[in-house]
Short mmCIF file of C-alpha atoms in Angstrom, two decimals:
data_model
loop_
_atom_site.label_atom_id
_atom_site.label_comp_id
_atom_site.label_asym_id
_atom_site.label_seq_id
_atom_site.Cartn_x
_atom_site.Cartn_y
_atom_site.Cartn_z
CA MET A 1 22.74 -3.31 -20.92
CA ILE A 2 19.52 -2.34 -19.67
CA TRP A 3 18.59 1.82 -19.36
CA ASN A 4 16.36 2.53 -16.07
CA ASN A 5 15.12 5.79 -17.94
CA ASP A 6 14.33 6.66 -21.34
CA LEU A 7 15.56 9.58 -23.18
CA GLY A 8 13.29 12.15 -22.28
CA ILE A 9 12.35 15.99 -22.97
CA LEU A 10 15.04 16.86 -20.40
CA GLU A 11 17.57 14.94 -21.55
CA THR A 12 16.83 16.16 -25.23
CA VAL A 13 16.47 19.71 -24.26
CA PHE A 14 20.00 19.55 -22.61
CA ILE A 15 21.42 17.98 -26.03
CA LEU A 16 19.85 20.73 -28.21
CA VAL A 17 20.90 23.51 -26.03
CA PHE A 18 24.52 21.93 -25.97
CA LEU A 19 24.57 21.65 -29.86
CA LEU A 20 22.92 25.10 -30.35
CA LEU A 21 25.64 26.93 -27.80
CA TYR A 22 28.54 25.00 -29.00
CA GLY A 23 27.81 25.42 -32.83
CA LEU A 24 27.64 29.41 -32.17
CA TYR A 25 30.74 28.86 -30.40
CA ILE A 26 32.41 27.21 -33.14
CA PHE A 27 30.89 29.44 -35.86
CA ARG A 28 32.25 32.50 -34.08
CA THR A 29 35.71 31.03 -33.39
CA HIS A 30 35.86 30.11 -37.42
CA LYS A 31 34.65 33.83 -38.07
CA LYS A 32 37.31 35.02 -36.00
CA ALA A 33 39.76 32.88 -37.34
CA LYS A 34 39.11 33.71 -40.89
CA TYR A 35 39.32 37.33 -39.76
CA LEU A 36 42.59 36.75 -38.50
CA ARG A 37 44.07 34.75 -41.02
CA THR A 38 45.04 31.93 -38.80
CA SER A 39 43.68 28.39 -38.16
CA SER A 40 41.12 27.30 -35.87
CA LYS A 41 41.35 23.52 -36.15
CA TYR A 42 41.96 23.15 -32.39
CA VAL A 43 38.37 24.42 -31.65
CA TRP A 44 37.42 20.84 -32.61
CA LEU A 45 39.78 19.08 -30.03
CA LYS A 46 37.58 20.96 -27.25
CA PHE A 47 34.59 20.45 -28.81
CA LEU A 48 35.45 16.39 -28.87
CA LEU A 49 36.47 16.45 -25.13
CA ARG A 50 33.58 18.44 -24.09
CA SER A 51 30.90 16.32 -26.06
CA SER A 52 32.66 13.37 -24.63
CA TYR A 53 32.27 14.01 -20.81
CA PHE A 54 28.32 15.70 -21.83
CA ILE A 55 27.42 12.22 -23.29
CA LEU A 56 28.46 10.56 -20.32
CA LEU A 57 26.48 12.85 -18.00
CA ILE A 58 23.38 11.73 -20.20
CA LEU A 59 24.36 8.37 -20.39
CA ALA A 60 24.53 8.73 -16.29
CA LEU A 61 20.88 10.34 -16.35
CA LEU A 62 19.69 7.09 -18.03
CA GLY A 63 20.84 4.84 -15.76
CA PRO A 64 22.58 2.24 -17.27
CA SER A 65 22.15 -1.18 -15.30
CA PHE A 66 24.33 -4.42 -16.03
CA GLY A 67 25.99 -7.18 -14.25
CA GLU A 68 23.33 -9.54 -13.62
CA THR A 69 23.09 -11.14 -10.11
CA LYS A 70 20.81 -13.64 -8.13
CA GLN A 71 18.38 -12.10 -5.24
CA GLU A 72 16.46 -13.60 -3.03
CA VAL A 73 12.80 -12.40 -2.48
CA LYS A 74 10.58 -13.67 0.28
CA SER A 75 6.80 -13.33 0.11
CA VAL A 76 5.39 -12.74 3.71
CA GLY A 77 1.90 -12.34 4.79
CA LYS A 78 -0.86 -12.91 7.38
CA ASP A 79 -4.45 -14.43 7.32
CA ILE A 80 -7.15 -12.10 8.31
CA PHE A 81 -10.82 -13.16 8.83
CA TYR A 82 -13.37 -10.14 9.49
CA LEU A 83 -16.50 -11.13 11.41
CA VAL A 84 -19.39 -8.66 10.03
CA ASP A 85 -22.61 -8.32 12.08
CA LEU A 86 -25.16 -7.64 9.77
CA SER A 87 -28.20 -7.85 12.28
CA ARG A 88 -31.05 -5.24 11.61
CA SER A 89 -29.27 -3.05 14.29
CA MET A 90 -26.19 -2.43 11.74
CA ASP A 91 -28.63 0.02 10.11
CA ALA A 92 -28.94 2.58 13.09
CA ILE A 93 -28.16 6.04 11.80
CA ASP A 94 -26.92 7.26 15.19
CA ILE A 95 -23.76 7.46 12.94
CA GLN A 96 -23.87 8.64 9.51
CA PRO A 97 -25.19 7.41 7.05
CA SER A 98 -25.59 4.61 9.07
CA ARG A 99 -23.70 1.88 11.25
CA MET A 100 -23.69 -0.51 8.08
CA GLU A 101 -22.28 2.26 5.33
CA ARG A 102 -19.91 3.45 7.90
CA ILE A 103 -18.50 -0.02 8.43
CA LYS A 104 -18.10 -0.68 4.81
CA HIS A 105 -16.09 2.64 4.10
CA GLU A 106 -14.15 1.79 7.12
CA LEU A 107 -13.40 -1.90 5.85
CA LYS A 108 -12.44 -0.66 2.63
CA GLY A 109 -9.47 1.36 4.05
CA ILE A 110 -8.44 -1.52 6.50
CA THR A 111 -8.51 -4.14 3.55
CA ALA A 112 -6.42 -1.95 1.49
CA ALA A 113 -3.82 -1.76 3.96
CA PHE A 114 -2.87 -5.01 3.70
CA PRO A 115 -2.41 -5.86 0.15
CA SER A 116 0.26 -8.80 0.45
CA ASP A 117 -2.06 -10.34 3.26
CA ARG A 118 -4.76 -13.24 2.22
CA GLN A 119 -8.19 -11.80 3.82
CA GLY A 120 -11.38 -13.13 4.30
CA ILE A 121 -15.08 -12.14 4.97
CA ILE A 122 -17.71 -14.03 7.34
CA ILE A 123 -20.86 -12.37 7.80
CA PHE A 124 -23.48 -13.28 10.65
CA SER A 125 -26.07 -12.44 12.89
CA SER A 126 -27.72 -15.54 14.68
CA GLU A 127 -25.89 -17.63 11.88
CA ALA A 128 -22.64 -17.25 10.17
CA PHE A 129 -22.09 -17.65 6.32
CA LEU A 130 -18.62 -17.47 4.48
CA GLN A 131 -18.91 -14.32 2.20
CA CYS A 132 -15.37 -14.40 0.87
CA PRO A 133 -12.64 -17.00 1.53
CA LEU A 134 -9.05 -16.29 2.41
CA THR A 135 -8.06 -14.00 -0.75
CA SER A 136 -5.35 -11.46 -1.78
CA ASP A 137 -7.64 -10.48 -4.55
CA GLN A 138 -8.08 -6.42 -3.19
CA SER A 139 -10.89 -6.20 -6.26
CA ALA A 140 -12.93 -8.89 -5.17
CA LEU A 141 -12.55 -7.89 -1.38
CA ARG A 142 -14.12 -4.15 -2.47
CA LEU A 143 -16.62 -5.72 -4.56
CA ILE A 144 -18.12 -7.91 -1.42
CA LEU A 145 -17.74 -5.22 0.91
CA GLU A 146 -19.93 -3.02 -1.33
CA SER A 147 -22.39 -5.44 -1.51
CA LEU A 148 -22.93 -6.34 2.14
CA ASN A 149 -26.12 -5.54 3.75
CA THR A 150 -28.52 -6.45 6.45
CA GLY A 151 -30.43 -8.16 3.95
CA LEU A 152 -27.91 -10.88 3.58
CA VAL A 153 -28.68 -12.96 6.74
CA PRO A 154 -31.63 -13.94 8.62
CA SER A 155 -33.15 -11.51 11.05
CA GLY A 156 -32.46 -12.55 14.90
CA GLY A 157 -29.94 -11.87 17.89
CA THR A 158 -26.38 -11.80 17.52
CA ASP A 159 -24.38 -14.81 18.24
CA PHE A 160 -20.70 -14.31 18.20
CA ALA A 161 -20.15 -18.63 18.15
CA PRO A 162 -21.21 -19.47 14.80
CA PRO A 163 -18.72 -16.84 12.88
CA LEU A 164 -15.92 -17.60 15.53
CA LYS A 165 -16.12 -21.33 14.86
CA MET A 166 -16.62 -20.75 10.97
CA ALA A 167 -13.40 -18.88 11.13
CA LEU A 168 -11.49 -21.48 13.38
CA GLU A 169 -12.70 -24.04 10.97
CA LYS A 170 -11.16 -22.44 8.04
CA PHE A 171 -7.78 -21.36 9.45
CA GLU A 172 -7.95 -25.46 10.58
CA ASN A 173 -8.32 -26.51 6.82
CA ASP A 174 -5.46 -24.29 5.81
CA LYS A 175 -2.07 -26.26 7.54
CA ASP A 176 0.39 -24.65 5.58
CA THR A 177 -0.32 -21.21 7.67
CA LYS A 178 1.25 -20.81 11.16
CA THR A 179 -1.39 -19.87 13.77
CA ASN A 180 0.74 -16.92 15.07
CA SER A 181 -0.01 -15.08 11.61
CA LYS A 182 -3.71 -15.84 11.66
CA ILE A 183 -6.14 -13.00 12.77
CA ILE A 184 -9.77 -12.71 13.69
CA ILE A 185 -11.60 -9.32 13.47
CA MET A 186 -14.84 -9.26 15.24
CA ILE A 187 -17.22 -6.18 14.25
CA SER A 188 -20.36 -5.59 16.05
CA ASP A 189 -22.49 -3.35 17.74
CA GLY A 190 -24.71 -5.60 19.97
CA GLU A 191 -24.44 -7.85 22.84
CA ASP A 192 -23.80 -11.81 22.51
CA PHE A 193 -27.02 -13.42 22.92
CA GLY A 194 -24.99 -16.95 22.08
CA GLU A 195 -24.39 -19.90 24.46
CA GLU A 196 -21.08 -21.37 23.01
CA THR A 197 -19.02 -18.39 22.44
CA ASP A 198 -16.71 -19.17 25.73
CA ASP A 199 -16.05 -22.67 23.83
CA ALA A 200 -14.73 -21.11 20.62
CA ILE A 201 -12.87 -18.39 22.77
CA ASP A 202 -11.13 -21.15 24.58
CA GLU A 203 -10.20 -22.53 21.33
CA ILE A 204 -8.62 -19.45 20.04
CA GLU A 205 -6.80 -18.74 22.95
CA ASP A 206 -5.22 -22.33 22.77
CA LEU A 207 -4.19 -21.86 19.06
CA GLY A 208 -2.73 -18.33 19.78
CA ILE A 209 -4.36 -16.69 17.14
CA LYS A 210 -4.60 -12.99 17.54
CA LEU A 211 -8.46 -11.88 18.02
CA PHE A 212 -9.49 -8.13 18.13
CA ALA A 213 -13.23 -6.45 18.52
CA LEU A 214 -14.38 -3.25 16.95
CA GLY A 215 -17.50 -1.98 18.19
CA ILE A 216 -19.78 0.42 16.24
CA GLY A 217 -22.20 2.73 17.52
CA THR A 218 -23.04 5.27 20.31
CA GLU A 219 -24.18 5.50 23.87
CA LYS A 220 -27.26 7.16 23.24
CA GLY A 221 -28.37 4.95 19.97
CA GLY A 222 -30.02 5.60 17.35
CA LYS A 223 -33.43 4.42 15.59
CA ILE A 224 -33.36 1.87 12.64
CA PRO A 225 -35.20 2.87 9.36
CA SER A 226 -37.94 0.48 8.31
CA GLY A 227 -39.95 1.26 5.16
CA SER A 228 -40.81 4.92 5.22
CA GLY A 229 -40.57 5.46 9.17
CA PHE A 230 -38.56 3.48 11.60
CA LYS A 231 -38.58 0.18 13.38
CA LYS A 232 -41.04 -0.29 16.32
CA ASP A 233 -41.30 -2.70 19.22
CA GLN A 234 -44.26 -5.20 18.51
CA ARG A 235 -45.21 -5.49 22.10
CA ASN A 236 -45.84 -1.82 22.64
CA GLY A 237 -45.25 0.09 19.37
CA GLU A 238 -42.50 2.26 20.72
CA THR A 239 -39.76 3.16 18.53
CA ILE A 240 -36.81 1.05 18.68
CA ILE A 241 -33.60 2.61 19.98
CA THR A 242 -30.33 0.54 19.41
CA LYS A 243 -27.36 1.58 21.49
CA LEU A 244 -23.83 0.20 21.30
CA ASN A 245 -23.35 -2.46 24.01
CA PRO A 246 -19.74 -2.85 23.90
CA THR A 247 -19.41 -5.32 27.23
CA ASP A 248 -19.32 -8.60 25.30
CA LEU A 249 -17.04 -7.31 22.57
CA GLN A 250 -14.45 -6.11 25.30
CA ASP A 251 -14.77 -9.15 27.00
CA LEU A 252 -14.24 -11.44 24.10
CA ALA A 253 -10.99 -9.19 23.48
CA ASN A 254 -9.75 -9.39 26.90
CA GLN A 255 -10.33 -13.24 27.16
CA THR A 256 -8.10 -13.70 24.26
CA GLY A 257 -5.53 -11.32 25.10
CA GLY A 258 -6.48 -9.04 22.32
CA LYS A 259 -7.73 -5.30 22.01
CA TYR A 260 -10.84 -3.51 21.75
CA PHE A 261 -11.41 -0.91 19.31
CA GLU A 262 -14.38 1.30 18.48
CA ILE A 263 -15.92 3.40 15.74
CA GLY A 264 -18.73 5.93 17.33
CA GLU A 265 -19.97 9.72 16.79
CA VAL A 266 -16.72 11.34 17.18
CA GLN A 267 -14.09 8.47 18.06
CA ASN A 268 -12.57 6.06 15.54
CA ASP A 269 -9.73 3.76 16.19
CA VAL A 270 -9.52 2.44 12.93
CA GLN A 271 -5.76 3.55 12.47
CA ARG A 272 -4.90 2.11 15.87
CA LEU A 273 -6.48 -1.00 14.73
CA ILE A 274 -4.38 -1.05 11.72
CA ASN A 275 -1.27 -0.43 13.32
CA SER A 276 -1.59 -3.41 15.59
CA ILE A 277 -2.62 -5.61 12.77
CA GLN A 278 0.65 -4.14 11.09
CA ALA A 279 2.66 -4.92 14.59
CA ILE A 280 1.85 -8.72 14.18
CA GLN A 281 4.58 -10.25 12.22
CA GLY A 282 3.81 -12.21 8.83
CA GLU A 283 5.15 -15.76 7.86
CA VAL A 284 7.36 -16.44 5.20
CA ARG A 285 5.05 -18.34 2.53
CA GLY A 286 7.66 -18.59 -0.33
CA VAL A 287 10.94 -17.88 -1.12
CA LYS A 288 11.85 -17.46 -5.01
CA GLN A 289 15.24 -16.26 -6.90
CA ILE A 290 15.00 -13.22 -9.28
CA ASP A 291 17.65 -11.78 -11.75
CA THR A 292 18.65 -8.39 -11.02
CA THR A 293 20.90 -5.75 -12.35
CA THR A 294 22.34 -2.60 -10.61
CA ASN A 295 22.41 0.96 -11.97
CA LYS A 296 25.98 1.84 -12.64
CA TYR A 297 25.55 5.11 -13.43
CA TYR A 298 28.44 6.49 -11.30
CA TYR A 299 30.98 4.73 -13.78
CA PHE A 300 29.63 7.12 -16.32
CA LEU A 301 29.39 10.03 -13.96
CA TYR A 302 33.10 9.44 -12.92
CA ALA A 303 34.35 9.28 -16.16
CA ALA A 304 32.49 12.53 -17.02
CA LEU A 305 34.12 14.34 -13.85
CA PHE A 306 37.61 12.98 -14.92
CA LEU A 307 37.15 14.56 -18.46
CA ALA A 308 35.85 17.81 -17.32
CA ILE A 309 38.60 18.51 -14.60
CA ILE A 310 41.12 17.98 -17.77
CA ASP A 311 39.16 20.47 -19.76
CA VAL A 312 39.76 22.75 -16.73
CA LEU A 313 43.06 21.76 -16.06
CA PHE A 314 44.60 21.58 -19.79
CA THR A 315 43.97 25.06 -21.92
CA ILE A 316 44.28 24.66 -25.38
CA LYS A 317 44.50 27.72 -27.78
CA VAL A 318 41.78 27.26 -29.99
CA ILE A 319 42.94 29.86 -32.44
CA LYS A 320 46.79 29.82 -33.47
CA ILE A 321 48.44 33.10 -34.31
#
């Protein structure tokens, strides 16, 4: 037999209160019997009966489990790749404290929402780099997210093709996972200057991989910190203002049957993104049999109630005169 709960403070208090009160009752009964010069031995029958259903109630509270059975447990999950734009414009401060810091914060919440799924991170600007392979290790994901910064990739324009192709390659190398449980989330703030994105989009669409786009930034834009000042245009010396350009991200989502979401100064579609991912059914990755026991507290509870009814219906004079 297995007990689901330990004998805690509550149960101990109940036992002590019962013993104290019933001890006083027995003492009082014996005192009266002695005064009346009669027997009070029947008080022990009541004590035995009441102690029995009190003990049964305590046992019911402890949650006794017995009768082992086999239960089938299925492991279900999805594979998610986050493609994170680390071009210099992600340091813009139109969203406080910056686009980069905000997306890191939001990604921690997104990844934590899928603890049973495998998740990976690809960073990019004009080139793509695998920062974290598919893993279900939440600690590793948090550590890698914390380390993200725009200095990890070469400075240059934004090209969606390299990260998309890399995600496809990693998915294709994993033959054990069905395509309908594979998800790509493109996170960026700017235009796509690549020329091969359409080819990658066609392949994603053909394979039935789900693709979502998450834009970050504002329409009015923001300055990019650089040293003690802000980044300037080398041609005219003016301070660069980088603005969110959602057009290419929206086209990316529309062409693949996905959805576009946005994080702005006021708008935050992160929860909508999480809901959309949760709506996608994962695949069964494994099935195993485990031994389980069932909480049979009600046996003890029913027995206690039965004895309590007997106690109420059948009275015994504890003092015979």
